[in-house]
N, CA and C of each residue as an Amber inpcrd file, in Angstrom:
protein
   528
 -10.6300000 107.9810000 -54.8640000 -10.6880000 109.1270000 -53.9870000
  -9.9630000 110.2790000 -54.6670000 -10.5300000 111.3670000 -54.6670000
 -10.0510000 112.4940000 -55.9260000  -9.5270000 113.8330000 -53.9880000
  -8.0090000 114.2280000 -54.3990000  -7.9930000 115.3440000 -53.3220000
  -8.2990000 116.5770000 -54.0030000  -8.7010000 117.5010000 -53.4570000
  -8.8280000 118.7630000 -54.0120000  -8.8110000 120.1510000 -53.5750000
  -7.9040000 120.7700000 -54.3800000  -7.8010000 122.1850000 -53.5260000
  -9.2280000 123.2130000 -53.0270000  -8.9720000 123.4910000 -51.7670000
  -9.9840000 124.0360000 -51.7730000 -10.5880000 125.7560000 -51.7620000
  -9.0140000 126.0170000 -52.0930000  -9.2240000 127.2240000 -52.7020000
 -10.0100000 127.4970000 -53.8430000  -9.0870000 126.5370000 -54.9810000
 -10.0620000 126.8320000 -56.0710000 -10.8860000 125.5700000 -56.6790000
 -10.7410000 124.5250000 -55.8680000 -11.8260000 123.8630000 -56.1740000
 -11.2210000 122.5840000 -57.2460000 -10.4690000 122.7890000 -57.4760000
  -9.8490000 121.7750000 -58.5970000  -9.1380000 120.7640000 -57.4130000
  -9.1090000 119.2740000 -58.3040000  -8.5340000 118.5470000 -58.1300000
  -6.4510000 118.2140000 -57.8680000  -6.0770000 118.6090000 -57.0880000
  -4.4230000 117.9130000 -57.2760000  -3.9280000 116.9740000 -58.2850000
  -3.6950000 117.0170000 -59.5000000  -3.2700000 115.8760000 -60.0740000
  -1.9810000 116.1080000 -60.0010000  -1.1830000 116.1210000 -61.0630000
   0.2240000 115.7180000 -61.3650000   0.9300000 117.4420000 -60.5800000
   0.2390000 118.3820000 -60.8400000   0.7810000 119.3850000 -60.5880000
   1.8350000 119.6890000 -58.9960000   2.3520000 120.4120000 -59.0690000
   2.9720000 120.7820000 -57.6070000   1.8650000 121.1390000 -56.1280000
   1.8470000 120.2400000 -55.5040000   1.0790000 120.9080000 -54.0890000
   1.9440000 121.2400000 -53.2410000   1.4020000 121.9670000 -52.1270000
   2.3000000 122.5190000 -50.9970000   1.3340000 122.1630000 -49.7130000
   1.6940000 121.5680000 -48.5080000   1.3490000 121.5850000 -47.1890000
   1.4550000 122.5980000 -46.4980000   0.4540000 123.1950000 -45.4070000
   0.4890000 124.3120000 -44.6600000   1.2580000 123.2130000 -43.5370000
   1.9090000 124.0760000 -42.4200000   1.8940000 123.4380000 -40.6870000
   0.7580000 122.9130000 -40.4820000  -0.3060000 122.8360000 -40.6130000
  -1.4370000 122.6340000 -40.1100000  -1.5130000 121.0400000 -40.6210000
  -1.0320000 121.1120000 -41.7730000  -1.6610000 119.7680000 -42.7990000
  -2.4650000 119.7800000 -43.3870000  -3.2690000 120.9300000 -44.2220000
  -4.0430000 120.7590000 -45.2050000  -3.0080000 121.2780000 -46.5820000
  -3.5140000 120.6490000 -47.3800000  -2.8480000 120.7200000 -48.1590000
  -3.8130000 121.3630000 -49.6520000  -2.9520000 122.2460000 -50.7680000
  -3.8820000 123.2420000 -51.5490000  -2.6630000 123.0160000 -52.7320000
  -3.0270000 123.5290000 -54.2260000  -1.9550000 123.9710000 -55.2010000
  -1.3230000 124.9340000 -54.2560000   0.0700000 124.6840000 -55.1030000
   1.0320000 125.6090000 -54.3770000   0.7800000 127.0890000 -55.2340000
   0.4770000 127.3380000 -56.3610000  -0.1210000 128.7140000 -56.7450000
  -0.7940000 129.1120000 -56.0350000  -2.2660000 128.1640000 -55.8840000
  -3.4040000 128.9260000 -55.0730000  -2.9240000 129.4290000 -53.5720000
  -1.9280000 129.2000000 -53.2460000  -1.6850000 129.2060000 -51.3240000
  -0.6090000 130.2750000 -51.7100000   0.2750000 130.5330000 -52.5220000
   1.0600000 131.7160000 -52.7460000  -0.1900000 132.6980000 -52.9880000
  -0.4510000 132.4560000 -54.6400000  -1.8770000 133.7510000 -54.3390000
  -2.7510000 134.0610000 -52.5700000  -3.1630000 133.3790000 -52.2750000
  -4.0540000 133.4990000 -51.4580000  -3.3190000 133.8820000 -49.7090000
  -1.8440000 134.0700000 -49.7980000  -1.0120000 134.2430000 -48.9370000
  -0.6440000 135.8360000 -49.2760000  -0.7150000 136.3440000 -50.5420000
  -0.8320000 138.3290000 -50.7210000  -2.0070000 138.7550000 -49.5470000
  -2.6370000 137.7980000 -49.5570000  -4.1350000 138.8510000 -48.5580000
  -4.1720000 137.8880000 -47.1930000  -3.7310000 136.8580000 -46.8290000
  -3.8120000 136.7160000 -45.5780000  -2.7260000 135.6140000 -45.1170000
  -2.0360000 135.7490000 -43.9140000  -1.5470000 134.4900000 -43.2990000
  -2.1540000 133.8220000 -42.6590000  -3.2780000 133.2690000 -42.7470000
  -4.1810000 132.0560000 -41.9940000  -4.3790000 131.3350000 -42.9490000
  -4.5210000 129.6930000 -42.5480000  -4.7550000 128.4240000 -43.6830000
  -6.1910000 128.9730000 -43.8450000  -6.5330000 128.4860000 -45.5530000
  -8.0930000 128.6400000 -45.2590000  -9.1700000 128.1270000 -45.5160000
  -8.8190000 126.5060000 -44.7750000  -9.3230000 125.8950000 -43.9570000
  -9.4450000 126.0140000 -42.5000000  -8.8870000 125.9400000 -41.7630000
  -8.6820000 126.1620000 -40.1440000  -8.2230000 127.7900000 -39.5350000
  -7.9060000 128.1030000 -40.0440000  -7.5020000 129.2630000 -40.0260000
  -6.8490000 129.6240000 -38.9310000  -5.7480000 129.0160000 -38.9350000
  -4.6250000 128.6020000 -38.2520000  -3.4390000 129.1570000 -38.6440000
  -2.4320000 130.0540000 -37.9850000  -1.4750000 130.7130000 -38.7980000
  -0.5220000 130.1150000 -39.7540000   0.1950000 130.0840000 -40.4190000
   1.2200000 129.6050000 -41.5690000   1.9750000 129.9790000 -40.7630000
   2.6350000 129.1630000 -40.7900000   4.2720000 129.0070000 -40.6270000
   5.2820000 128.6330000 -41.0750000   5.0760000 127.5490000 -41.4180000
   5.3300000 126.9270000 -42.9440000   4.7770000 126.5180000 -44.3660000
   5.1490000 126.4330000 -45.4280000   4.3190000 125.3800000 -46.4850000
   5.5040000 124.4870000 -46.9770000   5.0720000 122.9220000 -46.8950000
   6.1980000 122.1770000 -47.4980000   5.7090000 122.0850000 -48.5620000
   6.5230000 122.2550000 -49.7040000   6.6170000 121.2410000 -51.4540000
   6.2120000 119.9600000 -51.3520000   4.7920000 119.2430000 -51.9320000
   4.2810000 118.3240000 -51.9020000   4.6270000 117.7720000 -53.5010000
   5.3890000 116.2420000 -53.4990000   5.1730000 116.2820000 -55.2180000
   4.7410000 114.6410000 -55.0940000   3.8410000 114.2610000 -55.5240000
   3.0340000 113.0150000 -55.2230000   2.4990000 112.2840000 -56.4210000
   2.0880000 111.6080000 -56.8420000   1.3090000 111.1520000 -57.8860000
  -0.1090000 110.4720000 -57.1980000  -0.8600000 110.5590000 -57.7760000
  -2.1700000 109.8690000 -57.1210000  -2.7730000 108.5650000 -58.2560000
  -2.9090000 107.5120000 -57.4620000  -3.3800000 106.6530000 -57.9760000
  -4.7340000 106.3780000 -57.7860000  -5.4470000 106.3410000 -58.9800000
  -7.3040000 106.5600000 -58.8840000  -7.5460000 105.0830000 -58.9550000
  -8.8100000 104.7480000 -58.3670000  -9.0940000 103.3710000 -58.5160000
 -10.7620000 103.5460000 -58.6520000 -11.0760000 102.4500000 -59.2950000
 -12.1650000 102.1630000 -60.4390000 -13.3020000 102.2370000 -59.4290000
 -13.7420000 102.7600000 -59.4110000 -15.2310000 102.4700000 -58.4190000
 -15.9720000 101.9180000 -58.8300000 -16.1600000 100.2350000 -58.3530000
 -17.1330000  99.3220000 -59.0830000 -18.5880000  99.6580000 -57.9270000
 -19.5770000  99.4700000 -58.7400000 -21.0400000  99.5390000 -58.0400000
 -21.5660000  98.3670000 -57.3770000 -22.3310000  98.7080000 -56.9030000
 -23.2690000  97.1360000 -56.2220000 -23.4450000  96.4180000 -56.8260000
 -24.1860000  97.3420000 -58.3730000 -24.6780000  96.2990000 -59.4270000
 -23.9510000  95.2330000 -59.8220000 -22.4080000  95.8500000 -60.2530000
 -21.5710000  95.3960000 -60.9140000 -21.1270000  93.7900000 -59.8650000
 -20.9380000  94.3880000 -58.7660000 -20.5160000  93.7160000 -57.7140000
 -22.0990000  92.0260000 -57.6730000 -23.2740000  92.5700000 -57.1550000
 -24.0930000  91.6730000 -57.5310000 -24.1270000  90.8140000 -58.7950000
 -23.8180000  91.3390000 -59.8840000 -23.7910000  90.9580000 -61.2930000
 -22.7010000  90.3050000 -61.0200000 -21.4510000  90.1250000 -60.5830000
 -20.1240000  89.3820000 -60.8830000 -20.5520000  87.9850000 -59.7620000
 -21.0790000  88.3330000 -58.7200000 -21.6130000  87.3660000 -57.9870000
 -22.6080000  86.4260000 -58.3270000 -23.3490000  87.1040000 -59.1620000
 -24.3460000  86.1990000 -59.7740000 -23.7090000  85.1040000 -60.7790000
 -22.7630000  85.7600000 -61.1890000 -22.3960000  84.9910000 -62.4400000
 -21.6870000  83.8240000 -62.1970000 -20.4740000  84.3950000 -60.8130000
 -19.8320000  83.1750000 -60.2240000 -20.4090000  82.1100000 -59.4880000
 -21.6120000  82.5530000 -59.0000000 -22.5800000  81.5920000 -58.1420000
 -23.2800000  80.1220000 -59.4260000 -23.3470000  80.9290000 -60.4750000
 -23.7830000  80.4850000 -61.8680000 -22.8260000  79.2600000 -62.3220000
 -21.5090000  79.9720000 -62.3950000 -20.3900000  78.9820000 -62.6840000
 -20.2700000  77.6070000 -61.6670000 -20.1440000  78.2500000 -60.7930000
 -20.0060000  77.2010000 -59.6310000 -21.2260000  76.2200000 -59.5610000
 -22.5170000  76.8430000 -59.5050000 -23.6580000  75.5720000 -59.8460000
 -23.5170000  74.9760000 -61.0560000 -22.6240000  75.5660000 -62.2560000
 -22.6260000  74.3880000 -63.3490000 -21.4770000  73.6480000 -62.9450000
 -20.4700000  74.0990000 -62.4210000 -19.4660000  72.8980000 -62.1220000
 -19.7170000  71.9130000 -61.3880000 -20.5430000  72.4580000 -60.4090000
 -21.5770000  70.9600000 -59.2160000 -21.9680000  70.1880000 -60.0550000
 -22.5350000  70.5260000 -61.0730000 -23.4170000  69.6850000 -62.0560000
 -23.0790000  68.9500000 -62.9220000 -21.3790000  69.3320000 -63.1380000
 -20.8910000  68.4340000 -64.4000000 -20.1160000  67.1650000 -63.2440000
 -19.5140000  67.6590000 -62.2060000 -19.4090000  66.9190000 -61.0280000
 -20.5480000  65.7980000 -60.9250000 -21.4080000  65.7670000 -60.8900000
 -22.3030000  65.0730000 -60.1150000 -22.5980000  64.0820000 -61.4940000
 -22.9540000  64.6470000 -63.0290000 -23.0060000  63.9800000 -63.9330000
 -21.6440000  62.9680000 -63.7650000 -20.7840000  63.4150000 -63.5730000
 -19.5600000  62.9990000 -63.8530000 -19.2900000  61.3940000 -62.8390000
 -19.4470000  61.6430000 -61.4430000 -20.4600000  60.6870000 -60.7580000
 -21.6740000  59.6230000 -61.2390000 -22.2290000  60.0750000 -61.6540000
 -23.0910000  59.2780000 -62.3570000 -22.4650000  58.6420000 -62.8360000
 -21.7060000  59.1240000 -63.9280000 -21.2810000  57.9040000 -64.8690000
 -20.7590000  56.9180000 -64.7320000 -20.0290000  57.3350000 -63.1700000
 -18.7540000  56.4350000 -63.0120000 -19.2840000  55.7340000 -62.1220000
 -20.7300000  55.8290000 -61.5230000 -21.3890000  55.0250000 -60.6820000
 -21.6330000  53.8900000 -61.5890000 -22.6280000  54.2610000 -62.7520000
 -23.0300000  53.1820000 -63.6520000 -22.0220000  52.3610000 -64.0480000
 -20.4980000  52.9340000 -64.5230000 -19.6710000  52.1110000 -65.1690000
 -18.8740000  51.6190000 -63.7690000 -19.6970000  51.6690000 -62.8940000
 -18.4060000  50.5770000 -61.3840000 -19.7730000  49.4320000 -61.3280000
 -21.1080000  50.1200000 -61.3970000 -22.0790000  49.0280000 -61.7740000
 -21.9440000  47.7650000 -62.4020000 -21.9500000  48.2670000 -63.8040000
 -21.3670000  47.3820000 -65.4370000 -20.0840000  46.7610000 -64.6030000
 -19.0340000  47.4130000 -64.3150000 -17.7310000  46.4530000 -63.9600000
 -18.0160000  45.6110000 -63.2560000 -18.7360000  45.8530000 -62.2640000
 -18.7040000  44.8880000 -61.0810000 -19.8260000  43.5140000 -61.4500000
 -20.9470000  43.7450000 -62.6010000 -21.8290000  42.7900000 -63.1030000
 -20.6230000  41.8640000 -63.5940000 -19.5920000  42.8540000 -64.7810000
 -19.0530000  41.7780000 -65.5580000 -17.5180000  41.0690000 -64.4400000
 -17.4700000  41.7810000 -63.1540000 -16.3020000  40.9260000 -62.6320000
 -17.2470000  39.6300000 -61.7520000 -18.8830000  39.7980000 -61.3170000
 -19.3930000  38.9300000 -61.0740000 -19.6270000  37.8400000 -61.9840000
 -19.4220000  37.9550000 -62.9200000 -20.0830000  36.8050000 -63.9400000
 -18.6370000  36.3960000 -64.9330000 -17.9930000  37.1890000 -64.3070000
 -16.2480000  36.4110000 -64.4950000 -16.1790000  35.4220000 -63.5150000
 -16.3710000  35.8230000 -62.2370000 -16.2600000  35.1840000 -61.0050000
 -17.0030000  33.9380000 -61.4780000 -18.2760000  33.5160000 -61.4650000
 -18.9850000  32.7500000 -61.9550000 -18.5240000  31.5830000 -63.2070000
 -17.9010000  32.7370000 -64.2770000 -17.1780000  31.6450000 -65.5440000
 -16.0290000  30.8950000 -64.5840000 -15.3120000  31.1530000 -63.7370000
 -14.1110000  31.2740000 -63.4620000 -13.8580000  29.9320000 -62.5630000
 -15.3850000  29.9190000 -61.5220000 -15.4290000  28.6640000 -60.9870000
 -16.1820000  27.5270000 -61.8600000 -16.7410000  27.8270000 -63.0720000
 -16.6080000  26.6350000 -63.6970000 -15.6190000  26.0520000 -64.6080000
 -14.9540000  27.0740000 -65.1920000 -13.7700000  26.9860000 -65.8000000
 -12.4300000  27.4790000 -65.3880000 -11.6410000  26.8390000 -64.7400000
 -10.3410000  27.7790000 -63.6810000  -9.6420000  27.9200000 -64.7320000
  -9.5480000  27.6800000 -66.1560000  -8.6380000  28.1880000 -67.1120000
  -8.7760000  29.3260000 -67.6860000 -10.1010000  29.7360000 -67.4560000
 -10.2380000  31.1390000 -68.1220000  -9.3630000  32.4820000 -67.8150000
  -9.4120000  33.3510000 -68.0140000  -8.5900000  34.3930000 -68.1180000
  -9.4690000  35.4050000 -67.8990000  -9.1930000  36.0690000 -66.7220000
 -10.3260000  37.3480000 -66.3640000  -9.2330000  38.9170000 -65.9290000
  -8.0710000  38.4440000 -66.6570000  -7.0110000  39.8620000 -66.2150000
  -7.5420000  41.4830000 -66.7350000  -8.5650000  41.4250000 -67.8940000
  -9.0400000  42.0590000 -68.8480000  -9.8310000  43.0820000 -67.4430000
 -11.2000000  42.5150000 -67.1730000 -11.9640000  42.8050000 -66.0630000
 -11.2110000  42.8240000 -65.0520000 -10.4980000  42.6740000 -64.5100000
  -9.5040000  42.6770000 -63.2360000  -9.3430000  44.0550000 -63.4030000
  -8.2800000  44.1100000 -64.3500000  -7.8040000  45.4500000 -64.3390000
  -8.5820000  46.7850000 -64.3930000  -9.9740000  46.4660000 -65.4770000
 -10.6530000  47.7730000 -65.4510000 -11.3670000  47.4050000 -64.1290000
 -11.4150000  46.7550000 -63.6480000 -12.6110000  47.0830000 -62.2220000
 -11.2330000  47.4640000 -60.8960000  -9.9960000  47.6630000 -61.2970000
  -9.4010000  47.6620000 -60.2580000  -8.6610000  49.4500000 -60.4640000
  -8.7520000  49.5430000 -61.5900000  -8.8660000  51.1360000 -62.1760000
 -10.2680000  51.8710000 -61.7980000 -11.2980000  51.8460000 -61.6050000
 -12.0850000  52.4630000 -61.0310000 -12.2820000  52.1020000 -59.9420000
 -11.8190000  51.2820000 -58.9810000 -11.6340000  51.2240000 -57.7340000
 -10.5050000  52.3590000 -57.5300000  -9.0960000  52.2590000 -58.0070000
  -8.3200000  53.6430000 -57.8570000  -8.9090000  54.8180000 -57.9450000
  -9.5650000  55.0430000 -58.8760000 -10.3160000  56.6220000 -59.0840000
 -11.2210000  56.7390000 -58.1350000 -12.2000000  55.3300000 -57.8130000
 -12.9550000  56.1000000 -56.4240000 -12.4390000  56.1800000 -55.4190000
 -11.0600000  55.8870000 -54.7980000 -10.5500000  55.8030000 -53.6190000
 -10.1380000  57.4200000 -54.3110000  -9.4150000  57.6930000 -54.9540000
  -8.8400000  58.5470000 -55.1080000  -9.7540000  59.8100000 -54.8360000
 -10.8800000  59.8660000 -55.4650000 -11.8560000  60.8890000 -55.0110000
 -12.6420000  61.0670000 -53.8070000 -12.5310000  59.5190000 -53.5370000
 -13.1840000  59.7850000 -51.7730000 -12.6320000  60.2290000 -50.8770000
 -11.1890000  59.5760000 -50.6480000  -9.6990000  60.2590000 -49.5140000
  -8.8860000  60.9610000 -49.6610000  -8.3940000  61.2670000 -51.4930000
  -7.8770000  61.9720000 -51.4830000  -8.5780000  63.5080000 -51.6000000
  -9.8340000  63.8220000 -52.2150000 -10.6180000  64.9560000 -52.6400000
 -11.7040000  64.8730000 -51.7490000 -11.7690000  64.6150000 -50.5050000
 -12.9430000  64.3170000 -49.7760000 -14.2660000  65.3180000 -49.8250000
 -13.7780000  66.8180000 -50.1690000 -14.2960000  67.6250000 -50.6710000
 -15.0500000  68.2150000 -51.7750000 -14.7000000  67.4130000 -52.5270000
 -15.0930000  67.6560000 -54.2430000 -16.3930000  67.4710000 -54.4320000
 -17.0130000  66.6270000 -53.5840000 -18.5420000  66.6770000 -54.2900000
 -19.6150000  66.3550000 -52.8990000 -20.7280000  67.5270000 -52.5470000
 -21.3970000  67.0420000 -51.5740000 -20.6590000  66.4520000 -50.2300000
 -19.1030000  68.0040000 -50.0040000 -18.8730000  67.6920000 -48.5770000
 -18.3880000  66.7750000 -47.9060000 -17.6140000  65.9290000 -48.8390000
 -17.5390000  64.1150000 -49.0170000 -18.2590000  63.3820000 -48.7790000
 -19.0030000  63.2850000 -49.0390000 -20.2150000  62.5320000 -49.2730000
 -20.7000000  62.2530000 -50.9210000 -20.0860000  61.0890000 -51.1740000
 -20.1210000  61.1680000 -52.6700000 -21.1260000  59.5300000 -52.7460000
 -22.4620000  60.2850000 -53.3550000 -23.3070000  59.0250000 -53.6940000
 -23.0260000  57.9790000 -54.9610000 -21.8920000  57.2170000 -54.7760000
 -21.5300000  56.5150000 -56.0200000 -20.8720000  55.4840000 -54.8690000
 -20.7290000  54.2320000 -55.9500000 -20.2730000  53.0150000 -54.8420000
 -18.9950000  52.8630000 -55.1200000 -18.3060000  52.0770000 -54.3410000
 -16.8640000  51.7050000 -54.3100000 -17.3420000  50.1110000 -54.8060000
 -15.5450000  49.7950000 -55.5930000 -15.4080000  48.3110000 -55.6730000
 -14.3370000  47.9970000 -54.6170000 -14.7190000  46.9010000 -53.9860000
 -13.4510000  46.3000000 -53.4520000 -12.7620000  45.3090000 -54.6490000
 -11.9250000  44.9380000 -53.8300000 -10.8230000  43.9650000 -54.5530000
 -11.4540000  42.7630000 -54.5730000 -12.3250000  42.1390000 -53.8230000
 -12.8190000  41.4170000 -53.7060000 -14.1730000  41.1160000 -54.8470000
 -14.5270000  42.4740000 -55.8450000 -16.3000000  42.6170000 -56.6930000
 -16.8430000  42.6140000 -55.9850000 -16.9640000  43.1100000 -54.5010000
 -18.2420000  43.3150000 -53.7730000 -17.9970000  44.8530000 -53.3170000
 -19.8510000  45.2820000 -53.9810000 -19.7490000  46.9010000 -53.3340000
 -20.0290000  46.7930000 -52.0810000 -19.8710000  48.1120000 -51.9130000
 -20.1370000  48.8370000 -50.1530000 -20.3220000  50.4150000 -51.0870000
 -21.2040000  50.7720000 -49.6040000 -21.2560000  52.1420000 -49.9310000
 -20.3930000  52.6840000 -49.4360000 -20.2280000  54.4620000 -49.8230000
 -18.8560000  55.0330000 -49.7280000 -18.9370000  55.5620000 -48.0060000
 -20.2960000  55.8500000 -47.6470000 -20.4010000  56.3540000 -46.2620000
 -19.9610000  54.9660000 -45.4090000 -20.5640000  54.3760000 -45.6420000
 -19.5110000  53.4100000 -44.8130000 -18.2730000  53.0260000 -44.4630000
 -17.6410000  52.7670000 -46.0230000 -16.5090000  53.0300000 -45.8810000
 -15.6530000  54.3800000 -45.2630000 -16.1100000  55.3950000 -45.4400000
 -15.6640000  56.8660000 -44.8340000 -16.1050000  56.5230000 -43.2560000
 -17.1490000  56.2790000 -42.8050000 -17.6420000  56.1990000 -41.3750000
 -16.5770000  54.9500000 -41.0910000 -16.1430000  54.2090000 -41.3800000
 -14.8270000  53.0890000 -40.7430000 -13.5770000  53.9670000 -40.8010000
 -13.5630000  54.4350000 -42.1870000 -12.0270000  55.3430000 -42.2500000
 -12.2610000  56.0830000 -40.7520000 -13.2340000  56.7370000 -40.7790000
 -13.0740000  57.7200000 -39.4430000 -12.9320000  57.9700000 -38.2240000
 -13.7500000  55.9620000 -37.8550000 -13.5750000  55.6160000 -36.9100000
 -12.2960000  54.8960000 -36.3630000 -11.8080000  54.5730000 -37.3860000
  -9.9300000  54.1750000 -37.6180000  -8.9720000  55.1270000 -37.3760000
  -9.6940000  56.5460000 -37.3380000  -8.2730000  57.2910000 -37.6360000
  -8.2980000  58.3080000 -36.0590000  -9.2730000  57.9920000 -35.5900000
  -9.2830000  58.8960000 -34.1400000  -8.7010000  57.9740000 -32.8350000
């Protein structure tokens, strides 16, 4: 927003302004000059009575356009659909690899009752680490992907999936 005298038409910057009584405000030259030939403001034309010493600085601000404004929107709308997307890849993967875990904690399970000496701590642990990460993204980030609604399965402790809406539809019905 630019103020400007309207005597002579120029802008107020750094220079000295002066206020009439009235409240319009002009260079303080132009309102001395223009006060030899009349005492009325001249804007309103309202008598002088006073002029106060105005000393101000003005701070200009950038006038961004629609375009600019559409264009920055576009771009963030842009960003944000690639982050959905590395999200959802990101999902994927970890769907397939709770898949793979849960084949190889089934067919541990399987070695395990024919052989009770075997050793399955290996698979334990990674299928009990992506059980943490999907709890972690389902209850703790319920938000993060599709509103919580995240199409990837959970492991229980047990190697048996469930889907995550289920599990969320029990959480929910547990917590009211």
């Amino acid at each position: 927003m630019n103020i400007e005298c309207s005597i002579c038409s120029h802008y107020l910057l750094a220079e000295q302004a002066c206020s009439l009584s009235c409240g319009h405000v002009f260079h303080k030259s132009c309102i001395i000059r223009y006060r030899r030939e009349s005492n009325l403001c001249p804007q309103c034309r309202s008598s002088i009575k006073k002029t106060t010493d105005l000393h101000f600085t003005i701070a200009y601000e950038e006038e961004i356009s629609n375009d600019d404004v559409k264009s920055y929107f576009s771009r963030t709308q842009k960003s944000i659909e690639n982050l959905e997307e590395q999200i959802r890849s990101s999902m994927l993967l970890l769907h397939e690899t709770i898949d793979y875990n849960s084949m190889l904690c089934n067919q541990q399970n399987v070695n395990t009752e024919k052989n009770e000496h075997s050793e399955n701590n290996s698979t334990l642990f990674v299928t009990s680490g992506i059980f943490v990460i999907c709890v972690y993204v389902v209850f703790i980030h319920p938000k993060i992907f599709n509103y919580g609604k995240l199409p990837c399965i959970c492991l229980l402790q047990s190697g048996h999936k469930q889907d995550l809406d289920s599990i969320q539809h029990r959480n929910d019905s547990t917590t009211k």
